Tab-separated table of C-alpha atoms in Angstrom:
chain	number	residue	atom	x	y	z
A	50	UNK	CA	33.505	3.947	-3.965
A	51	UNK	CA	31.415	4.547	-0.850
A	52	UNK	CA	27.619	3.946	-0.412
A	53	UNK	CA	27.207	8.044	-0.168
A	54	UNK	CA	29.102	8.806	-3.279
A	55	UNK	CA	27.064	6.479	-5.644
A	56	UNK	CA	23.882	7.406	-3.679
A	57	UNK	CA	25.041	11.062	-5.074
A	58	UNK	CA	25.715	9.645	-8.673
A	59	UNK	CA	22.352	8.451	-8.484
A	60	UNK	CA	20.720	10.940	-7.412
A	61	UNK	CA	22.419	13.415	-10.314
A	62	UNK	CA	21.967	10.827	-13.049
A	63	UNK	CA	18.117	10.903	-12.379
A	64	UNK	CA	17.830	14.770	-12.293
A	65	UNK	CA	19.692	14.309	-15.895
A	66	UNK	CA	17.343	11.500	-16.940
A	67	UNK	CA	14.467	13.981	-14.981
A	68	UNK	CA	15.718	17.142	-17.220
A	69	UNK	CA	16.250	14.463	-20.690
A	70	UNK	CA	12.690	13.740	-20.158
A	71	UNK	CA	11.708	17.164	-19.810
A	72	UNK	CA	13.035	18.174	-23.040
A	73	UNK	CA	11.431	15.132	-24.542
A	74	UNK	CA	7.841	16.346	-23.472
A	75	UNK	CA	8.242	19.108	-24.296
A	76	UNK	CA	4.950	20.447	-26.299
A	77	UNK	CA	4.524	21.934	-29.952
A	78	UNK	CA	3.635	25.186	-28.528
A	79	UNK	CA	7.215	25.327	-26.757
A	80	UNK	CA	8.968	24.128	-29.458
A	81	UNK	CA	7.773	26.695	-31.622
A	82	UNK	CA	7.078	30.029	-29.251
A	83	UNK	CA	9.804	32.252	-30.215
A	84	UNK	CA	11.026	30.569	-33.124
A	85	UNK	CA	12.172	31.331	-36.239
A	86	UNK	CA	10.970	29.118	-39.517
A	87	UNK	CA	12.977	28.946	-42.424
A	88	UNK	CA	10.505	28.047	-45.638
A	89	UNK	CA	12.738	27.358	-48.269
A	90	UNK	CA	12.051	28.277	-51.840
A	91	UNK	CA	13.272	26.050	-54.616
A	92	UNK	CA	13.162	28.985	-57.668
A	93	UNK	CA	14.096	32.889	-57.821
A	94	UNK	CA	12.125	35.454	-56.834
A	95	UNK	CA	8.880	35.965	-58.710
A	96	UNK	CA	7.874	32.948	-59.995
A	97	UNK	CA	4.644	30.609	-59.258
A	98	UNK	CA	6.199	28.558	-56.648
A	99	UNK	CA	7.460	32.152	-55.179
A	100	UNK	CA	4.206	33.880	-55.109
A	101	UNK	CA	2.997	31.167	-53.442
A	102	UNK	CA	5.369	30.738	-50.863
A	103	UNK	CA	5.332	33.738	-49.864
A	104	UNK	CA	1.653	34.106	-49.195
A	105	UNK	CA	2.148	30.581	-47.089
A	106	UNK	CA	4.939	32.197	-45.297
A	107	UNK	CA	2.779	35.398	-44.204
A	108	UNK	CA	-0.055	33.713	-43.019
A	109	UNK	CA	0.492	30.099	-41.612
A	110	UNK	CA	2.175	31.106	-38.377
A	111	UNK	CA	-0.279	32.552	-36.915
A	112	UNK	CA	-1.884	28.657	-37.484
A	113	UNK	CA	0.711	27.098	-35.804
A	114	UNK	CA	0.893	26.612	-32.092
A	115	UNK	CA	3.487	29.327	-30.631
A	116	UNK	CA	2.879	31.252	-33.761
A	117	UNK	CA	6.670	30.821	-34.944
A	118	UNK	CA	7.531	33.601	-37.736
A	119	UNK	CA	7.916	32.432	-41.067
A	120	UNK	CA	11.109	33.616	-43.326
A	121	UNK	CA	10.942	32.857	-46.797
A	122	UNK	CA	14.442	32.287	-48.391
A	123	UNK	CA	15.038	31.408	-51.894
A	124	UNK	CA	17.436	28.843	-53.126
A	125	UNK	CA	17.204	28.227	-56.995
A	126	UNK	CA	19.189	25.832	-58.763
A	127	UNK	CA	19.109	22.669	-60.949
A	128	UNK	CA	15.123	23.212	-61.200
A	129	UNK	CA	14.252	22.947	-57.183
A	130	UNK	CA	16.599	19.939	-57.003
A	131	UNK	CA	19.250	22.315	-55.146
A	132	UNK	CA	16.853	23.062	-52.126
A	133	UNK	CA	15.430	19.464	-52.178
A	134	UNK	CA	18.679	18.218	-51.418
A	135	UNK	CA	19.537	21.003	-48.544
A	136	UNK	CA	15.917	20.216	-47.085
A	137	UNK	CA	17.063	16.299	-47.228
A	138	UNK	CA	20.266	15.838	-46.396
A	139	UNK	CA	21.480	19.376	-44.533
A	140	UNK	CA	18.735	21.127	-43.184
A	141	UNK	CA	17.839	20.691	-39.499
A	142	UNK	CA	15.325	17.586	-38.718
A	143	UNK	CA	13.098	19.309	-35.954
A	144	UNK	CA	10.477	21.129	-38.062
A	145	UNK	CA	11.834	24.568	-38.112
A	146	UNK	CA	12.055	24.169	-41.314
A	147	UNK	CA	9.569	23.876	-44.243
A	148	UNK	CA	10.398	23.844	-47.928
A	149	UNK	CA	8.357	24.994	-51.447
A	150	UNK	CA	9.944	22.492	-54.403
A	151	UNK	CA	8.748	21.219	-57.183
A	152	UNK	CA	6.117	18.899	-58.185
A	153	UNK	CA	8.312	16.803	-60.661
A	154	UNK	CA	10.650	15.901	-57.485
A	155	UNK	CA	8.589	12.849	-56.637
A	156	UNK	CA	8.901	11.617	-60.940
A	157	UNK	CA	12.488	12.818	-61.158
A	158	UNK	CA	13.649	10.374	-58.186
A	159	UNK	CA	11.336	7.264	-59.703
A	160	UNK	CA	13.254	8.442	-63.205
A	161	UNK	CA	16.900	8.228	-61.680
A	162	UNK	CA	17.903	12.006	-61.584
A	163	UNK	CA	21.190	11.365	-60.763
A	164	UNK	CA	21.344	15.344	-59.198
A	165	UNK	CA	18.837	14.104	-56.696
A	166	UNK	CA	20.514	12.746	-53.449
A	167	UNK	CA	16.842	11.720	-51.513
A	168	UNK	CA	14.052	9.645	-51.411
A	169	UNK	CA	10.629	11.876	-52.187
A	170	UNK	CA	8.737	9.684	-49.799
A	171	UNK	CA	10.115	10.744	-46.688
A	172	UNK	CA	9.632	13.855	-46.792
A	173	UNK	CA	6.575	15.188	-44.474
A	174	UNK	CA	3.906	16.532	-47.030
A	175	UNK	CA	2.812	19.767	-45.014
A	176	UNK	CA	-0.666	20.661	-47.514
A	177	UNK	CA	-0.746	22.232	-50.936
A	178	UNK	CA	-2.647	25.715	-51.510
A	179	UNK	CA	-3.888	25.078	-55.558
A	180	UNK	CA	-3.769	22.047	-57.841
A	181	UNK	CA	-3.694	23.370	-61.541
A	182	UNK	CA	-2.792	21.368	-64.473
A	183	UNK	CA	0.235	22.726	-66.115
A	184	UNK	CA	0.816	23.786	-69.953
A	185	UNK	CA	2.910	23.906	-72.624
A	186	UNK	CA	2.772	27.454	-74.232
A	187	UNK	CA	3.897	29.852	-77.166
A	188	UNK	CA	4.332	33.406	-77.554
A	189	UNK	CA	1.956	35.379	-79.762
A	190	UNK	CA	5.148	35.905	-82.465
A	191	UNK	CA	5.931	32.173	-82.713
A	192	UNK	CA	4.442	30.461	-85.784
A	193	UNK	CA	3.329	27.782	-83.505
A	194	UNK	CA	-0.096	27.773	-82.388
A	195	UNK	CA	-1.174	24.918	-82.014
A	196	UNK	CA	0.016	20.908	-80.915
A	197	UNK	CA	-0.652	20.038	-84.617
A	198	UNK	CA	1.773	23.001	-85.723
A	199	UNK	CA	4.508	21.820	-82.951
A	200	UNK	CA	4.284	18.041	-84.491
A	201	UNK	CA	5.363	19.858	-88.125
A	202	UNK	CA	8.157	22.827	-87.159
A	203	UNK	CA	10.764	23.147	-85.070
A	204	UNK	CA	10.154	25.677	-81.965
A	205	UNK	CA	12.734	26.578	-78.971
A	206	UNK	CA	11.405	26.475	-75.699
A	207	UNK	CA	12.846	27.685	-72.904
A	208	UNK	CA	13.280	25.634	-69.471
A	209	UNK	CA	14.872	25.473	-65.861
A	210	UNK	CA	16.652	21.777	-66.142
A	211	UNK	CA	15.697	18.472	-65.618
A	212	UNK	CA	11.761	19.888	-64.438
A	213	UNK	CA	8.854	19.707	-66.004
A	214	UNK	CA	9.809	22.120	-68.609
A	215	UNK	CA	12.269	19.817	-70.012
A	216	UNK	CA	10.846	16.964	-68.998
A	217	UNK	CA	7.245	17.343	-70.635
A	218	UNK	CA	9.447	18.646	-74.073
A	219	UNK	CA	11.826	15.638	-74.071
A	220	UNK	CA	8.589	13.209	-74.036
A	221	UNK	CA	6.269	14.925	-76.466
A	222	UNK	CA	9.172	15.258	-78.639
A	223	UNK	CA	10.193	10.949	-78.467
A	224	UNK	CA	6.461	9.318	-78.027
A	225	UNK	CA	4.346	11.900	-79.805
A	226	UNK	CA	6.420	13.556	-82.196
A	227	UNK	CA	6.784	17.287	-81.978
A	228	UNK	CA	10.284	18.873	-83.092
A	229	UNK	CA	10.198	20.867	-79.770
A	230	UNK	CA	14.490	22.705	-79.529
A	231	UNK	CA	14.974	22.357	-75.671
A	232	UNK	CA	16.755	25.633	-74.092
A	233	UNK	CA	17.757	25.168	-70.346
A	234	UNK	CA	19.746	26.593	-67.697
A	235	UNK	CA	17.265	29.724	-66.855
A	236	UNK	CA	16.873	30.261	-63.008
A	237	UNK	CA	13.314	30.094	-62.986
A	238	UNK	CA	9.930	30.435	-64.950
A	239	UNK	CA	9.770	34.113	-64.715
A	240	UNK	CA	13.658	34.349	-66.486
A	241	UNK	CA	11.589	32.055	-69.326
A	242	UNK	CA	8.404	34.689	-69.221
A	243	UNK	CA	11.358	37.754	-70.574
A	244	UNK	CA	13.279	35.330	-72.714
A	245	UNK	CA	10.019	34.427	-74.645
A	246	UNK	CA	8.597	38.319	-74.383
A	247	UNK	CA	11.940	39.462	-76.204
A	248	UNK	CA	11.610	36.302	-78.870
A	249	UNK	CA	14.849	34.492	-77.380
A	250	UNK	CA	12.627	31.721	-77.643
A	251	UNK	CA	8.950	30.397	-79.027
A	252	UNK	CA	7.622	29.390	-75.554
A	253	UNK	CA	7.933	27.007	-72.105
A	254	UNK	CA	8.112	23.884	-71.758
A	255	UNK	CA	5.944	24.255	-68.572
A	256	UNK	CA	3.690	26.277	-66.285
A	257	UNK	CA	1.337	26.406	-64.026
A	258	UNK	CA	-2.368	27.468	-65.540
A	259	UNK	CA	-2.561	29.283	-62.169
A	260	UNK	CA	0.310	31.418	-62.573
A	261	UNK	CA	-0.363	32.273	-66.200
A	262	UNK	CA	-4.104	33.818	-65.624
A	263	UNK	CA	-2.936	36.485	-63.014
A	264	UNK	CA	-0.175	37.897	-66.257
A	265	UNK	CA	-3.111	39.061	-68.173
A	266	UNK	CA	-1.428	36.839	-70.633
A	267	UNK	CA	-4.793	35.030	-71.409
A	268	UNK	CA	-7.134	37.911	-71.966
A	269	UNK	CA	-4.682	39.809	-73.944
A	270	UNK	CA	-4.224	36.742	-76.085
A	271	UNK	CA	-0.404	36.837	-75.810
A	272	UNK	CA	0.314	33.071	-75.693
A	273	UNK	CA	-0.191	29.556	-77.643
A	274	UNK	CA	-1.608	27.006	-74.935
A	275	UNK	CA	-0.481	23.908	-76.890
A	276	UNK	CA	-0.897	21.074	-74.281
A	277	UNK	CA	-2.274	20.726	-70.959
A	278	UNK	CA	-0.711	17.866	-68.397
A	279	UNK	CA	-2.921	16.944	-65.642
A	280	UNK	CA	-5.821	13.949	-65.088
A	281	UNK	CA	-8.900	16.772	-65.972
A	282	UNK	CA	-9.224	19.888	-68.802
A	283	UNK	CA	-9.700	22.764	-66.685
A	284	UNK	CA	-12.748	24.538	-66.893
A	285	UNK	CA	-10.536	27.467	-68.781
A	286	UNK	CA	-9.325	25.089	-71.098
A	287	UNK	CA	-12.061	22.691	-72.596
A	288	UNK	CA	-10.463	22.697	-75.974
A	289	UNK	CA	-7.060	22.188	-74.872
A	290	UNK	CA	-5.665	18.445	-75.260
A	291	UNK	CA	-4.513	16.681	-72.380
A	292	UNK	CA	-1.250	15.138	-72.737
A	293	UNK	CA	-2.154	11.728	-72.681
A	294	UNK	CA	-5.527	11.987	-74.216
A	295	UNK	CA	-3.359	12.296	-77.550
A	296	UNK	CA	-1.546	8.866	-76.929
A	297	UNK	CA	-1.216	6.539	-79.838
A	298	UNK	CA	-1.735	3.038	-77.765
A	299	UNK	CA	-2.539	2.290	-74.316
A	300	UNK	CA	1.286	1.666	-73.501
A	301	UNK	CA	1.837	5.196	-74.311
A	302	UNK	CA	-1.333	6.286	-72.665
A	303	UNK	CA	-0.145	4.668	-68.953
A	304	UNK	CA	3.088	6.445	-69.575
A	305	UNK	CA	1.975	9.795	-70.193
A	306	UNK	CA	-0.430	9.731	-67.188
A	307	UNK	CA	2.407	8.995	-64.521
A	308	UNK	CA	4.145	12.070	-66.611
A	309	UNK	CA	0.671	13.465	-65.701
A	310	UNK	CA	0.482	12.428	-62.416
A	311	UNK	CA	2.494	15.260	-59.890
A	312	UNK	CA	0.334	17.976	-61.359
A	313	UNK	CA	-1.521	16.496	-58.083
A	314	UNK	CA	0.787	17.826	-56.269
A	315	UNK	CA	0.305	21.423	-56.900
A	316	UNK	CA	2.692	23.699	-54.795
A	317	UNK	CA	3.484	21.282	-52.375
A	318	UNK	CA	4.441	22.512	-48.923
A	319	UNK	CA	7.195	20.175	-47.111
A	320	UNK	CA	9.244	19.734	-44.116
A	321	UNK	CA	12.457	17.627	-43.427
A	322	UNK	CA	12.423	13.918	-42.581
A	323	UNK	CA	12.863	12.417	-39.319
A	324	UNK	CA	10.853	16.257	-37.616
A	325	UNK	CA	8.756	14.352	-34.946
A	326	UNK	CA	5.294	13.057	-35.824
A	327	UNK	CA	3.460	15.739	-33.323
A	328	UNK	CA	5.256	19.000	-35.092
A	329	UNK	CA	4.071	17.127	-38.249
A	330	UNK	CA	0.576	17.046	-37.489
A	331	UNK	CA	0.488	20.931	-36.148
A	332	UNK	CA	1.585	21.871	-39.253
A	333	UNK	CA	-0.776	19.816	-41.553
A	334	UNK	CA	-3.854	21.191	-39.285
A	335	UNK	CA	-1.895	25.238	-39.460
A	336	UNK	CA	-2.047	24.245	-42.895
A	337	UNK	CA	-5.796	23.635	-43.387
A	338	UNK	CA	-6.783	26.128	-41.374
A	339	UNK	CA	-5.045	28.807	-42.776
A	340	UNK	CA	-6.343	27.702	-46.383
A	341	UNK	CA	-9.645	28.462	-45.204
A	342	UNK	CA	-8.898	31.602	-43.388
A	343	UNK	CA	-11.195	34.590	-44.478
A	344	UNK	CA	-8.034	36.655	-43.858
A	345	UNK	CA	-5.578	34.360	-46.326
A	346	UNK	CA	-8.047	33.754	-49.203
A	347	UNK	CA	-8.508	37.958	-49.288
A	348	UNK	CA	-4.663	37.912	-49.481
A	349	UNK	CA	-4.593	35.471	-52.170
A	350	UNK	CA	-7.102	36.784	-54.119
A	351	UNK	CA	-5.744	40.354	-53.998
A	352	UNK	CA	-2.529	38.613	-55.953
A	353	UNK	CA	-4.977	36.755	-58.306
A	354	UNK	CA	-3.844	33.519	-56.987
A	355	UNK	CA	-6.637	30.324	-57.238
A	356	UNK	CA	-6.807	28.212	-54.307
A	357	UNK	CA	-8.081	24.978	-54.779
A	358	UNK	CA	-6.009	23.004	-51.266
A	359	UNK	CA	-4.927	19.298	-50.502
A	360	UNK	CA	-4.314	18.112	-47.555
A	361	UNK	CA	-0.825	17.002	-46.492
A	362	UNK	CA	-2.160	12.672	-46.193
A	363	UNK	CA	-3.653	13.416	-49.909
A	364	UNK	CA	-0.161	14.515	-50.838
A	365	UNK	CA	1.786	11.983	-49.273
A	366	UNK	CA	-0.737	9.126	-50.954
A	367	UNK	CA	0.078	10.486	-54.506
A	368	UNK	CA	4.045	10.550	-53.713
A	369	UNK	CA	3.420	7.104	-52.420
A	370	UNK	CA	1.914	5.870	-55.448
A	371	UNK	CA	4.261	8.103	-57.927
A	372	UNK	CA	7.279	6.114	-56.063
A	373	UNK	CA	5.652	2.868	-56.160
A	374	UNK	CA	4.847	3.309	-60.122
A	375	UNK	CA	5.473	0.119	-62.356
A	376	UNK	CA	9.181	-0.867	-62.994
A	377	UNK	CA	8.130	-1.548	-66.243
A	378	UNK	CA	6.500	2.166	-67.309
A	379	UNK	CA	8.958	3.794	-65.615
A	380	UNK	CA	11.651	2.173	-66.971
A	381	UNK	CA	9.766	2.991	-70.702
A	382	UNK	CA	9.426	6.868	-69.313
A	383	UNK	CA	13.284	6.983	-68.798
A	384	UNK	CA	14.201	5.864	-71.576
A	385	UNK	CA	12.297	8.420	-73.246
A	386	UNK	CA	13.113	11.484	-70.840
A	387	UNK	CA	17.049	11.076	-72.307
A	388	UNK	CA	15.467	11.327	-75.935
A	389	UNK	CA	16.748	14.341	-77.545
């Protein structure tokens, strides 16, 4: 090979190198100008974790630099655990896409779902627009009105899977003895809303307390709020047990506040693992911006949706701890969650 032919060889491979380095500097506000972002929704259409989404979806790309449009796209199934797996194992790594799934993803893993092909932790926690602590509730028809009633009949509640509302159900009904009839297979919470409306069954075996006050449900006095799971009563509900405030011993107690603990966790907003740390970052801040934006809280208030935000690092600490939870409690909490 002469001297002039690998001079030329050379001379190409560091224009490639030159054009490979290019692409690597290339800024967030490149990336994203022009783009498309997919936000992937866990439930059907009309839900909590919809409503939510969808406000996200109209209002944080105007946060991010390029100002990429945001599509919403639902993909129910197996409570969320469908779209967590697409946004974990299929869907692209680069950050043009985000994701809306649910808070018991995080638990679920730590329990061994065996539907769930990820690990919670590496997913990028984006922000989350409203922490509420969620319920267990009855119709107005059902006989059961109260905890105390639920510990002494049988009731059927309706729920999505292996969420929350089955999972909250499963664990009153082993460690603190209600006689709650588990339902599942509905698409989503607003399926459960009809089913318990036309007396297919007595309630759900979760919700969000913000997605229940916009229904009118409350001041109408059309449901039963039996339970509430979080860390705090909500200001709407100082009467209202918390789940673990009715523990029997303080083993019971530790295990129903890591049940508690993803009601942190709100609506959490995610992206895929691996999407560079910089694309990251200009989300989180689009996030926290937006969530403060004049313009967004009119918007959410106009669908009677509470914002009360946490930041992306606040989110990722609680998944952190949620995966790191004692062997020994969760191993307790398993055991339990396959009680029937």
């Amino acid at each position: 090979m002469s001297l002039k032919l690998i001079s030329r060889l050379l001379v190409a491979a560091g224009i490639l190198m030159g054009l490979s380095g290019a692409s690597m500097a290339q800024s967030v506000e490149e990336f994203y100008r022009g783009k498309t972002i997919d936000l992937i929704i866990g439930y059907s259409p009309g839900g909590g974790y919809d409503q939510y989404a969808r406000l996200i979806a109209r209002h944080i790309g105007e946060h991010i630099p390029g100002k990429p449009q945001i599509v919403p796209r639902n993909m129910p199934g197996a409570s969320s655990f469908l779209a967590a797996n697409y946004l974990y194992n299929v869907a692209p790594k680069d950050g043009s896409v985000l994701g809306m799934v649910a808070q018991s993803v995080p638990l679920s893993q730590v329990l061994g779902e065996v539907s769930l092909r990820l690990d919670a932790s590496k997913f990028p926690q984006i922000g989350s627009p409203a922490q509420d602590n969620n319920v267990v509730v009855t119709w107005t028809t059902s006989k059961i009105k109260t905890f105390e009633d639920a510990q002494k009949a049988k009731s059927i509640i309706g729920a999505t899977g292996g969420s929350t509302s089955a999972q909250y159900p499963n664990i009153m009904n082993a460690v603190l003895g209600t006689k709650f009839e588990i339902i599942t297979g509905y698409p989503g919470g607003n399926e459960i809303n009809f089913a318990m409306e036309n007396g297919e069954v007595d309630g759900r075996g979760s919700v969000n307390w913000a997605s229940v006050k916009p229904l009118g449900w409350v001041e109408k006095k059309l449901i039963n709020v039996l339970v509430q799971i979080g860390l705090q009563r909500e200001r709407d509900l100082p009467d209202v047990p918390l789940i673990f405030e009715l523990a029997k011993n303080p083993e019971d107690e530790k295990l129903l506040r890591l049940l508690s603990a993803p009601t942190a966790l709100g609506r959490p907003v995610i992206t895929t693992p691996g999407v560079p740390e910089e694309r990251v970052q200009a989300m989180r801040d689009a996030f926290d911006k937006m969530v403060v934006d004049p313009v967004f809280l009119k918007a959410a208030a106009s669908e009677g949706l509470t914002i009360v935000p946490k930041s992306g690092k606040d989110l990722q600490s609680v998944v952190n701890e949620i995966v790191a939870a004692s062997p020994d409690v969760v191993s307790r909490l398993a055991g339990f969650m396959t009680t029937k």
